[in-house]
PDB file of C-alpha atoms (C1' of nucleotides) in Angstrom:
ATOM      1  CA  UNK A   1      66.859  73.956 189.933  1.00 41.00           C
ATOM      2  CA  UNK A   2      63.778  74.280 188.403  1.00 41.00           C
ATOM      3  CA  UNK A   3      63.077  73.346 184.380  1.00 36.00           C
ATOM      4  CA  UNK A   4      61.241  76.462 183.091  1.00 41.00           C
ATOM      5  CA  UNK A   5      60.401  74.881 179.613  1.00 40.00           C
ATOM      6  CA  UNK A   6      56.243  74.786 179.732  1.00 40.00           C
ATOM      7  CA  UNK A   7      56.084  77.776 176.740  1.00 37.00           C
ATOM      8  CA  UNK A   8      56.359  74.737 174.391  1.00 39.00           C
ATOM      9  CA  UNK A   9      52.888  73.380 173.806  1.00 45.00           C
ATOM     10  CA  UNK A  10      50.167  75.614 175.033  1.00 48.00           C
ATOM     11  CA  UNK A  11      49.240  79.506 174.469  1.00 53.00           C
ATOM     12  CA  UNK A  12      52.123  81.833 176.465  1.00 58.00           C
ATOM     13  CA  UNK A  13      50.000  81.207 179.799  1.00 70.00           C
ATOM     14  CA  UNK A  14      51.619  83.997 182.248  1.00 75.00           C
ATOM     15  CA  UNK A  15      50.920  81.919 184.928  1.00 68.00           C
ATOM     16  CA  UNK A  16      52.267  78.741 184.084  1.00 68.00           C
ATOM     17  CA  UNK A  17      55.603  80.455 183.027  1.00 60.00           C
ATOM     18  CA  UNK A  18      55.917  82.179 186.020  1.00 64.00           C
ATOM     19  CA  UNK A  19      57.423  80.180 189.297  1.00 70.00           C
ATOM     20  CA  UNK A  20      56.228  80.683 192.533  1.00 83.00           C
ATOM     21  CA  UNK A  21      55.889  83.894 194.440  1.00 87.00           C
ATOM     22  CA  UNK A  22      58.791  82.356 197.356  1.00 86.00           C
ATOM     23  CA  UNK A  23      60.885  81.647 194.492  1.00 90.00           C
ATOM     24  CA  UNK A  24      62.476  84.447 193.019  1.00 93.00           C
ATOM     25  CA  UNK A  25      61.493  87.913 192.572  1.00 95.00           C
ATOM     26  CA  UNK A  26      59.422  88.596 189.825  1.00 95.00           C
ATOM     27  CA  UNK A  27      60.414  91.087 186.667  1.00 93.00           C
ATOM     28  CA  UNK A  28      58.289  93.867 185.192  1.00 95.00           C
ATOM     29  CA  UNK A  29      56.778  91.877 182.642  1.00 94.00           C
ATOM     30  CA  UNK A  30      56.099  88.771 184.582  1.00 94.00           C
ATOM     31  CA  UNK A  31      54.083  91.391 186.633  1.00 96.00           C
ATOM     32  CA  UNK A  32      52.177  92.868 184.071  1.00 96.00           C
ATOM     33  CA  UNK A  33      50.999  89.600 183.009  1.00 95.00           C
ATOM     34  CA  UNK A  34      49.897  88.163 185.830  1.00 96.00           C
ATOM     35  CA  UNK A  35      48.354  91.028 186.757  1.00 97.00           C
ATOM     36  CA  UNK A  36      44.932  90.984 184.703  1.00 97.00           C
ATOM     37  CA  UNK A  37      44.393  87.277 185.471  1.00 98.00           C
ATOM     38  CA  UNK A  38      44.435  88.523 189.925  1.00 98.00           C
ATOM     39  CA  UNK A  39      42.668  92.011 188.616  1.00 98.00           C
ATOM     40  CA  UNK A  40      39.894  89.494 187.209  1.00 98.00           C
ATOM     41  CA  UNK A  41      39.159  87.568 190.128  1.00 98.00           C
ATOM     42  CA  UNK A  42      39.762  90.221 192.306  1.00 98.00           C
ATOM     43  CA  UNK A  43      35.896  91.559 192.288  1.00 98.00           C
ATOM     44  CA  UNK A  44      33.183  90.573 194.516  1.00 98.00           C
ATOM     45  CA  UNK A  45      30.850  89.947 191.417  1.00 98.00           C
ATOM     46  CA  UNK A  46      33.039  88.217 189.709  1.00 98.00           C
ATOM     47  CA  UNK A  47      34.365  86.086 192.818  1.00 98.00           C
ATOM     48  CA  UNK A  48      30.603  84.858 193.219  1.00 98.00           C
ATOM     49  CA  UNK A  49      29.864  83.852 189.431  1.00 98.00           C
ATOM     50  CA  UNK A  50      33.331  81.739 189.398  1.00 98.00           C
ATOM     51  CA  UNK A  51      32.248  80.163 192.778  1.00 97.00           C
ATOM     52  CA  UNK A  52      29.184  79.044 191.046  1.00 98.00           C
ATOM     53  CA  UNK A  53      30.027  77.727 188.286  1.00 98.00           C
ATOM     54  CA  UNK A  54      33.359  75.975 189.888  1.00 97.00           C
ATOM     55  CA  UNK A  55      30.497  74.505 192.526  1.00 96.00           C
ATOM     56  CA  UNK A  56      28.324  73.559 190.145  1.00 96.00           C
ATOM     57  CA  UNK A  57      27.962  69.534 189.525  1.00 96.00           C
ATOM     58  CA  UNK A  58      27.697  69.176 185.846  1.00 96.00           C
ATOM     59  CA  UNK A  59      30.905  71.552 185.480  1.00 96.00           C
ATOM     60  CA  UNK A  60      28.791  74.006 183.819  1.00 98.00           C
ATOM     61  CA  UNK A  61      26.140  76.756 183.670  1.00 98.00           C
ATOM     62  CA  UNK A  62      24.253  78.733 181.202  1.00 98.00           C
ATOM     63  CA  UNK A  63      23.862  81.930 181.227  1.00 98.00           C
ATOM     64  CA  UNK A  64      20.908  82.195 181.881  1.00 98.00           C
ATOM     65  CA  UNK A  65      21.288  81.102 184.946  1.00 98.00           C
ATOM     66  CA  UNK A  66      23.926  83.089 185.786  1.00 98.00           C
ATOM     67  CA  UNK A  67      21.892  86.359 184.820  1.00 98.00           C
ATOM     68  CA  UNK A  68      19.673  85.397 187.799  1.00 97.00           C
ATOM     69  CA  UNK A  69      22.105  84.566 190.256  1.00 97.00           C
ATOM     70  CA  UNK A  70      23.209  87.571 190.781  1.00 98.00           C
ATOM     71  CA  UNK A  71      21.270  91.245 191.721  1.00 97.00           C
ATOM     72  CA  UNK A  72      23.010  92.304 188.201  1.00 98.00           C
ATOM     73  CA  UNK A  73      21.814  93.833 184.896  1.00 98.00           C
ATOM     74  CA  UNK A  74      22.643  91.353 182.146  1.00 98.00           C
ATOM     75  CA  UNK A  75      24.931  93.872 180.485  1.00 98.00           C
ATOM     76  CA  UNK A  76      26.744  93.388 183.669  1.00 98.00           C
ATOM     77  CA  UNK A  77      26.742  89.701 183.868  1.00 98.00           C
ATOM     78  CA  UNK A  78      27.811  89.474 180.377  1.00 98.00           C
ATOM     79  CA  UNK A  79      30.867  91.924 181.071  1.00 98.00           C
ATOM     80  CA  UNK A  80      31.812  90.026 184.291  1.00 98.00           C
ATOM     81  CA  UNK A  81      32.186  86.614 182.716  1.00 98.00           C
ATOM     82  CA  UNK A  82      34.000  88.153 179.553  1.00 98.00           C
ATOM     83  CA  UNK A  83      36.738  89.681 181.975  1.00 98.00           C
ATOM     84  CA  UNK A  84      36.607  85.844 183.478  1.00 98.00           C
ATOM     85  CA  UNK A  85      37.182  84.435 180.150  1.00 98.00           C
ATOM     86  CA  UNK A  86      39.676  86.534 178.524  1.00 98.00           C
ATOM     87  CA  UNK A  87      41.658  86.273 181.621  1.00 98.00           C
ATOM     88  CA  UNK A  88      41.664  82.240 181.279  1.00 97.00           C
ATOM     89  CA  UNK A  89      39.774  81.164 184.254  1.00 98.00           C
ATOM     90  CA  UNK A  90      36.925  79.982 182.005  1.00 98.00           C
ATOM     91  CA  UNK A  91      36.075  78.279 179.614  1.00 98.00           C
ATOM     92  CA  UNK A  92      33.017  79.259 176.625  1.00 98.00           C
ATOM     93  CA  UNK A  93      30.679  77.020 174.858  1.00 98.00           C
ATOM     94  CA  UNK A  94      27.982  78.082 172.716  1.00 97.00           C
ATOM     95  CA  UNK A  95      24.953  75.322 172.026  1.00 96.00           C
ATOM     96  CA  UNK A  96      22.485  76.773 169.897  1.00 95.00           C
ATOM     97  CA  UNK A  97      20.841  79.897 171.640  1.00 97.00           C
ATOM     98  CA  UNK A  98      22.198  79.417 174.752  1.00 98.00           C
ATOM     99  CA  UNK A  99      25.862  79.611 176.587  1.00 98.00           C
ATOM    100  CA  UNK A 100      27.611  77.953 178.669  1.00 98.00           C
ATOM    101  CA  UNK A 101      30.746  78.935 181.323  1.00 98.00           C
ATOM    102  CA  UNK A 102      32.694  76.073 182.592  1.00 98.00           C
ATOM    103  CA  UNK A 103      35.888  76.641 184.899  1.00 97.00           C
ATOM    104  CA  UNK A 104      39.169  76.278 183.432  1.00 97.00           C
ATOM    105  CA  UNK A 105      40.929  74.107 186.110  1.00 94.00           C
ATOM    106  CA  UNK A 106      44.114  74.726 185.024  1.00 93.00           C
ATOM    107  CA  UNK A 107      44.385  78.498 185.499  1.00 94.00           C
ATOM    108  CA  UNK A 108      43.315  77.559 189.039  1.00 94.00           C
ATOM    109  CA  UNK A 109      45.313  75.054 189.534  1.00 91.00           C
ATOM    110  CA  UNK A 110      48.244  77.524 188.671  1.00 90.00           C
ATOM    111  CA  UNK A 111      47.134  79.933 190.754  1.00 92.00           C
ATOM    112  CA  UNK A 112      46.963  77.539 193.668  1.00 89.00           C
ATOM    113  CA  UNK A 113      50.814  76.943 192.426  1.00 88.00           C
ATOM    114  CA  UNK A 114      51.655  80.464 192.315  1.00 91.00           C
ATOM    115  CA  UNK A 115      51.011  81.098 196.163  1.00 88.00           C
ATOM    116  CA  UNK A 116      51.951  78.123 197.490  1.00 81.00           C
ATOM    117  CA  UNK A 117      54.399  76.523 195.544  1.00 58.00           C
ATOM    118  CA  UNK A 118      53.233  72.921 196.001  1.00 48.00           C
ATOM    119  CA  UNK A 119      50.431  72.126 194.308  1.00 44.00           C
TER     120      UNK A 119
ATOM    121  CA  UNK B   1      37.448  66.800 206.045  1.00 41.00           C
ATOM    122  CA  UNK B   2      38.626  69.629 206.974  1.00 42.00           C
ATOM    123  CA  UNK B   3      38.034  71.612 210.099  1.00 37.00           C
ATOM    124  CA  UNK B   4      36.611  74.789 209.449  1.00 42.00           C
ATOM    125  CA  UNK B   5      37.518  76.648 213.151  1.00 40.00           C
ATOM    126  CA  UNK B   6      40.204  78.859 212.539  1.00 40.00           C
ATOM    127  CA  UNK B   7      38.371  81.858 213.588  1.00 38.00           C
ATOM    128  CA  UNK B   8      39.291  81.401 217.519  1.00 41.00           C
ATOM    129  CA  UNK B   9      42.490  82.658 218.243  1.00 47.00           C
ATOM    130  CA  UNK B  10      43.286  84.637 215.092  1.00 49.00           C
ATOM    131  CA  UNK B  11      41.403  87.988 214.151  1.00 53.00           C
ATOM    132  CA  UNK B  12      38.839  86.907 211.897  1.00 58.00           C
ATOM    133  CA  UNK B  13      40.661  86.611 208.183  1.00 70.00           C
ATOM    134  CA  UNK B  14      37.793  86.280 205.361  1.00 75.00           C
ATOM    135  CA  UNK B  15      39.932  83.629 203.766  1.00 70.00           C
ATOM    136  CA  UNK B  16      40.469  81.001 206.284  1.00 69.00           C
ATOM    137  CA  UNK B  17      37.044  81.177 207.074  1.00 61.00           C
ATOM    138  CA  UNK B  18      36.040  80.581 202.981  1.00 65.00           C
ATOM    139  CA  UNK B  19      36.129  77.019 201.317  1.00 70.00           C
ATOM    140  CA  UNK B  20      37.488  76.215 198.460  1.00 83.00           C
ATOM    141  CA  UNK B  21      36.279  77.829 195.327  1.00 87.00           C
ATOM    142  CA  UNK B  22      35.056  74.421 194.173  1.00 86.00           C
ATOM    143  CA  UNK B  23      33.283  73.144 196.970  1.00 90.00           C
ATOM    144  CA  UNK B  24      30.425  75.801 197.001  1.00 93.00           C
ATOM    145  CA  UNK B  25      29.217  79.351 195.396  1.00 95.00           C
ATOM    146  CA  UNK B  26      30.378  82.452 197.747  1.00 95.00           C
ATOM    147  CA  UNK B  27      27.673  84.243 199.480  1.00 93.00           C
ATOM    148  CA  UNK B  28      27.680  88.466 198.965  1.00 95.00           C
ATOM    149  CA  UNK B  29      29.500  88.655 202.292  1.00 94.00           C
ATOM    150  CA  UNK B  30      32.424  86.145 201.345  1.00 94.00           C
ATOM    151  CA  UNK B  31      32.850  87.897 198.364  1.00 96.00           C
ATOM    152  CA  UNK B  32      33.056  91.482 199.387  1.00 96.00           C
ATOM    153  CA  UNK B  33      35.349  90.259 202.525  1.00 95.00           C
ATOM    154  CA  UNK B  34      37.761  88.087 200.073  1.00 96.00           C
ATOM    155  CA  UNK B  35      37.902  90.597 197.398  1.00 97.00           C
ATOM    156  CA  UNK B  36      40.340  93.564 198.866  1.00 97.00           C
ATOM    157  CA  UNK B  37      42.493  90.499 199.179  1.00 98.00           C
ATOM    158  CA  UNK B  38      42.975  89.656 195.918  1.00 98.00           C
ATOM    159  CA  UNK B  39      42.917  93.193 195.010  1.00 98.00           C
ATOM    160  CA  UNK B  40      45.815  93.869 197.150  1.00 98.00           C
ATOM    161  CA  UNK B  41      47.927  91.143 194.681  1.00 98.00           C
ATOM    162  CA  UNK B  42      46.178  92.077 191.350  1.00 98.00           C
ATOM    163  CA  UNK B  43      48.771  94.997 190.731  1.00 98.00           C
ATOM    164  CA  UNK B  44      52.066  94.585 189.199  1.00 98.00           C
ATOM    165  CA  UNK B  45      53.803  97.268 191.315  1.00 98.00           C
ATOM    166  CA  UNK B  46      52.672  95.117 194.527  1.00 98.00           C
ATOM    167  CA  UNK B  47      53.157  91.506 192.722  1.00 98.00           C
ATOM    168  CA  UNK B  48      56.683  92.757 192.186  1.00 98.00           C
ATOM    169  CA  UNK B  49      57.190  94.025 196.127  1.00 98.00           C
ATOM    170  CA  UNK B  50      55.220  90.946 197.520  1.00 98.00           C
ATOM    171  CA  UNK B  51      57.726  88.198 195.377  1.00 97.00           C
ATOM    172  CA  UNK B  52      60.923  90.489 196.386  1.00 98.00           C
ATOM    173  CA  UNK B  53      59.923  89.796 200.158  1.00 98.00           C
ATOM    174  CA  UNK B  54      58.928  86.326 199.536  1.00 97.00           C
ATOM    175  CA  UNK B  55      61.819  85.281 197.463  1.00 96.00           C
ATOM    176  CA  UNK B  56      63.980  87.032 199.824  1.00 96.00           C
ATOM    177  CA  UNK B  57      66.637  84.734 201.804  1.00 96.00           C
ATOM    178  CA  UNK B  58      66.663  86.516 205.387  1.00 96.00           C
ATOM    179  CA  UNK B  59      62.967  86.515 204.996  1.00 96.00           C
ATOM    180  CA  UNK B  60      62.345  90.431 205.457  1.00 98.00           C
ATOM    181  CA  UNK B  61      63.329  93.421 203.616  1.00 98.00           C
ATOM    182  CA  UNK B  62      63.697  97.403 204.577  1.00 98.00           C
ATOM    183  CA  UNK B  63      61.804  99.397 203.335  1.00 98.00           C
ATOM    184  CA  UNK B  64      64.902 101.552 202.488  1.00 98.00           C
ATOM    185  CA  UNK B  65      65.953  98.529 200.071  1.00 98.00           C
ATOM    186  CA  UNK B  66      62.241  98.367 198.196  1.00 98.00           C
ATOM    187  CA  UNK B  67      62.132 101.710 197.469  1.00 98.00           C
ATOM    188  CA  UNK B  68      65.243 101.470 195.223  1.00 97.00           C
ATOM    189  CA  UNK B  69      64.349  98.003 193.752  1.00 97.00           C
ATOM    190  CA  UNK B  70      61.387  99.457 191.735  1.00 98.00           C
ATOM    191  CA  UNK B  71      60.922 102.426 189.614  1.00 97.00           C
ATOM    192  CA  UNK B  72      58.555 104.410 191.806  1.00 98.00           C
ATOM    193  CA  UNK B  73      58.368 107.588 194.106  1.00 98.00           C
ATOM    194  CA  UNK B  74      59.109 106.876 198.016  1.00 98.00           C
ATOM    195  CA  UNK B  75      55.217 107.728 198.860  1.00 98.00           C
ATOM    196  CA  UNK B  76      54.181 105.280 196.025  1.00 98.00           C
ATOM    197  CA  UNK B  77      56.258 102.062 197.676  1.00 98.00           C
ATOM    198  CA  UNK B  78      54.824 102.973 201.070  1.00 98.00           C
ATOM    199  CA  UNK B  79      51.596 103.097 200.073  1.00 98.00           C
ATOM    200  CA  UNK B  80      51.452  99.848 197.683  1.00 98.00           C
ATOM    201  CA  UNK B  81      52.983  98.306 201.372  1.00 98.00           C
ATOM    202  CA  UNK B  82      50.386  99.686 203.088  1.00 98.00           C
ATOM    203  CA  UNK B  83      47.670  97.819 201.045  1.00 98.00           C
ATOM    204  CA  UNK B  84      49.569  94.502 201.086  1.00 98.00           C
ATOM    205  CA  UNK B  85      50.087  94.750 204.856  1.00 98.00           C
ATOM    206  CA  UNK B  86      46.256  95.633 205.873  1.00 98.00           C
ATOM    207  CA  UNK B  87      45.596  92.608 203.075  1.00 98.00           C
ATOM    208  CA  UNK B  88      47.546  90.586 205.640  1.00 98.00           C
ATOM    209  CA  UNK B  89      50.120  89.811 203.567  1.00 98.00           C
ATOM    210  CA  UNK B  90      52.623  91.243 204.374  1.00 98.00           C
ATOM    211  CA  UNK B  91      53.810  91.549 207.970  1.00 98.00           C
ATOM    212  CA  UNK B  92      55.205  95.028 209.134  1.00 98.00           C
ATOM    213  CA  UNK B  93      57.920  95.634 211.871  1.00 98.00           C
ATOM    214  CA  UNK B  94      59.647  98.594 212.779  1.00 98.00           C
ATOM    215  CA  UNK B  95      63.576  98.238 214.012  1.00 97.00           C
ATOM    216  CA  UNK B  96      65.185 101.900 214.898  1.00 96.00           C
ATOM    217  CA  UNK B  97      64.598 103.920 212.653  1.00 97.00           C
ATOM    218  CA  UNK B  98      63.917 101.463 209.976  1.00 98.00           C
ATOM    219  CA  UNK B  99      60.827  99.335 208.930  1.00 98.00           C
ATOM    220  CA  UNK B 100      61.313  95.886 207.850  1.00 98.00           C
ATOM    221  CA  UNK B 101      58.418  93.791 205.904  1.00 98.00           C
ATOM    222  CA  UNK B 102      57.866  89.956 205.596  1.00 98.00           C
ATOM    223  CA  UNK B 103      55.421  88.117 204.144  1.00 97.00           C
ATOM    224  CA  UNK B 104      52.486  86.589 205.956  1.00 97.00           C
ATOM    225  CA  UNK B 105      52.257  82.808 205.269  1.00 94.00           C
ATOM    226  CA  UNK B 106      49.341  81.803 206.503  1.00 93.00           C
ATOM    227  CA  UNK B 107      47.499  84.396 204.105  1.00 94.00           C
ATOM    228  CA  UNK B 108      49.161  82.753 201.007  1.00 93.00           C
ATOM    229  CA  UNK B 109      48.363  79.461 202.273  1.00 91.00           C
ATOM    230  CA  UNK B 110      44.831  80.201 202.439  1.00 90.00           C
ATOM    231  CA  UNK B 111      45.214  81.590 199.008  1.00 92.00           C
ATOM    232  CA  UNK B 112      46.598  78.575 197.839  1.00 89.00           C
ATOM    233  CA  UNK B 113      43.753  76.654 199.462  1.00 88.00           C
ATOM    234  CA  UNK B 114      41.223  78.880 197.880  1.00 91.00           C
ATOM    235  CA  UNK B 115      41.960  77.856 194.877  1.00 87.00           C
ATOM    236  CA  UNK B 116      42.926  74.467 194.994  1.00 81.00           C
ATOM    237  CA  UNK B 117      41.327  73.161 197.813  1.00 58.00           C
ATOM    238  CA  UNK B 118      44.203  71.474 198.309  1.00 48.00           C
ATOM    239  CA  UNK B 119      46.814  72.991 200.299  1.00 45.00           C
TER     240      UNK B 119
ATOM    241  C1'  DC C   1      11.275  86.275 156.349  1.00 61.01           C
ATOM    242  C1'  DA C   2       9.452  88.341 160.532  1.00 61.01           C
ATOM    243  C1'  DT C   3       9.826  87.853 165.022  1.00 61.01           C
ATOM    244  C1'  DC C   4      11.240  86.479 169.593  1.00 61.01           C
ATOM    245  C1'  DG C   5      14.418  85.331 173.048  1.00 61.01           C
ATOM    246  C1'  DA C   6      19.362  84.895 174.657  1.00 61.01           C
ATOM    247  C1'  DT C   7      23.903  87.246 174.758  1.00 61.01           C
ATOM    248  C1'  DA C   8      27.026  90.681 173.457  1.00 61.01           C
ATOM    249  C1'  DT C   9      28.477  95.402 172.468  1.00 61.01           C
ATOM    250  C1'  DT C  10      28.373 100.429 172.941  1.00 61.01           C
ATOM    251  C1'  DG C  11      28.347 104.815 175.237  1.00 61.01           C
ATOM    252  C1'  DA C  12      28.038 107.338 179.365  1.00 61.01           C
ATOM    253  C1'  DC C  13      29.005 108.232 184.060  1.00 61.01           C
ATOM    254  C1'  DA C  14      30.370 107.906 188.829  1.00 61.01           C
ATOM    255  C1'  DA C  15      33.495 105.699 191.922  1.00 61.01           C
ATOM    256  C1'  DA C  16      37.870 103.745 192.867  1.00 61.01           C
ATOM    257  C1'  DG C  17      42.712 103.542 192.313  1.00 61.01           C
ATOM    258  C1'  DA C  18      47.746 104.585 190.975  1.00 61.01           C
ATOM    259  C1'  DT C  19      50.945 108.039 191.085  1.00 61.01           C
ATOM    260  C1'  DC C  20      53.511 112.165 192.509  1.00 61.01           C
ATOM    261  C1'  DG C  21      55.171 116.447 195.066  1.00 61.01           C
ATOM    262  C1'  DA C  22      54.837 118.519 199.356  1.00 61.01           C
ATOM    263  C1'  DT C  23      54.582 117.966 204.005  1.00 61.01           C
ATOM    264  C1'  DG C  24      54.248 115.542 208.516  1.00 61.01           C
ATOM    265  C1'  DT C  25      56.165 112.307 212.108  1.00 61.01           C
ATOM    266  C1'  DG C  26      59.334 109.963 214.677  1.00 61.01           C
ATOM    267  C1'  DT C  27      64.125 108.291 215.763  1.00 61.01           C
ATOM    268  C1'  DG C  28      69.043 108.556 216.519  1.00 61.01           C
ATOM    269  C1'  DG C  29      73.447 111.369 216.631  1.00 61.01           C
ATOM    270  C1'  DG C  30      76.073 115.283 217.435  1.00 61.01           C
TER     271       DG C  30
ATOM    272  C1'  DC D   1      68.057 120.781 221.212  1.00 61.01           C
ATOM    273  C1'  DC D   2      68.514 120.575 216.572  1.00 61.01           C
ATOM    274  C1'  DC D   3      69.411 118.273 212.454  1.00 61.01           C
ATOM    275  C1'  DA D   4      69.416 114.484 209.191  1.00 61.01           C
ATOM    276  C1'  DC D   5      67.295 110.561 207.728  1.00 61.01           C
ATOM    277  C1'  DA D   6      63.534 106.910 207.093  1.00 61.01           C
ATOM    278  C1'  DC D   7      59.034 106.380 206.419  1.00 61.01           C
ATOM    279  C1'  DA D   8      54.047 107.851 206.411  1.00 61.01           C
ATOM    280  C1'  DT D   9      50.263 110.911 205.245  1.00 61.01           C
ATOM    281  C1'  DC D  10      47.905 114.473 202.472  1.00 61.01           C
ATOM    282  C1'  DG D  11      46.015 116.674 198.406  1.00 61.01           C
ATOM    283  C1'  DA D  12      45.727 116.720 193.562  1.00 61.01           C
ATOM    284  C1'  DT D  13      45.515 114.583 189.081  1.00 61.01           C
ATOM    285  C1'  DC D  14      44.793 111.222 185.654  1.00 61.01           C
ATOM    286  C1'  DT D  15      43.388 106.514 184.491  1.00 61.01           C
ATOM    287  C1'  DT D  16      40.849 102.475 185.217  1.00 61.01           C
ATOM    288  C1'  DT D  17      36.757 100.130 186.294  1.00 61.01           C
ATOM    289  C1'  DG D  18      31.912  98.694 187.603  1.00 61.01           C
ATOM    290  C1'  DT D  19      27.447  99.634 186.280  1.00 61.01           C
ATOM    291  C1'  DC D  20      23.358 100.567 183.527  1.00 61.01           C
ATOM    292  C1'  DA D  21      20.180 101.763 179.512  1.00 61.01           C
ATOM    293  C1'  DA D  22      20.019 101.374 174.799  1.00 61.01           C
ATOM    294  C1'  DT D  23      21.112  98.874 170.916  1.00 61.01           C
ATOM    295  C1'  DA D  24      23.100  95.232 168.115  1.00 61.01           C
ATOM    296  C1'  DT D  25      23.757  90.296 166.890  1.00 61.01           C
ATOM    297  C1'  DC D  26      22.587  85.731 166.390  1.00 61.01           C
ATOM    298  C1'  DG D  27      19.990  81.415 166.362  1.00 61.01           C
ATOM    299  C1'  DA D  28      15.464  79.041 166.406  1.00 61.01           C
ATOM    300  C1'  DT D  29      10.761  78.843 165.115  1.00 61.01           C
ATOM    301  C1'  DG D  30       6.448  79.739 163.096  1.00 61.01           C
TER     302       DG D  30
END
DNA sequence: CATCGATATTGACAAAGATCGATGTGTGGG
DNA sequence: CCCACACATCGATCTTTGTCAATATCGATG
């Protein structure tokens, strides 16, 4: 008995329109788009440059930064967090020469949602 | 405050023994452990057999039963369970001549944790 | 405006993965 | 003991993806 209404106000988020995994079974296209959002995540490269910047304390990091933290060609880097971004799970902001990635908490937050059901 | 000492009894599972993403940036070893996990999820053919277990009301389902729900060959299905199942989510039992899967809730608890630190 | 430094894009390539048909394995019934 | 059925494994094929070197873009600064 659950209101499924939250396509009103935000972009079509896949995971916010999609109830949780023990709730019903889910239909081809909720699949395919949830899909990219778990493919993006789903890396070991990518896994680690989310961790840091969700770990970091001012909420965000350049990068810069990033391009160091990890044994990565930039190219790389750069590719990673674009597959991050366009699959909503951060968020870009350009200051002059420089970038910075901050997490978007509500992606997570729906993910957390989407395997537990609680959150 | 949470106890971090899971990894007595159990076999060790890379995501009970992981923190929250928020709380601190993944080492190489956390990542490459975690990510087959999310891997195992981040396909629609599996999202769709993982939610028809969860969502299911006896709390198992036959094989025999999946292989009709989606639009794939026999050796397809079995193999897409094969990947949940050594992702430890899914649990595997065989009855007779027939093999029955549920889903393993600890494994989607720790997802939700992972994510919201929360859970 | 010429240049430098920070990111992004492109093109190429090897590795991984999704899928299927054919075949193997094991269980229960006649 | 043999057959039918449920499921798993194998081998092949095609697509996707992670990675890098090379190159492009874009903003600041002299």
């Amino acid at each position: 008995m659950r209101l499924e209404s939250a396509t009103l106000t935000s972009p079509p988020n896949p995971l916010t329109c999609c109830s949780p995994l023990r709730t019903a079974p889910m239909d081809v296209q909720q699949a395919t788009d949830l899909a990219p959002i778990l493919k993006a995540i789903a890396d070991p490269s990518r896994l680690r440059l989310l961790s840091i910047i969700a770990a970091d304390a001012r909420g965000e990091v350049c990068v810069c930064d990033l391009n160091d933290a990890l044994d990565l060609s930039q190219p790389t880097i750069s590719h990673h967090l674009k597959v991050l971004h366009e699959a909503d799970l951060l968020i870009r902001e350009k200051r002059g020469v420089w970038v910075y990635y901050s997490v978007n908490t509500e992606t997570l937050n729906s993910l957390c949602a989407l395997f537990g059901g609680v959150c």
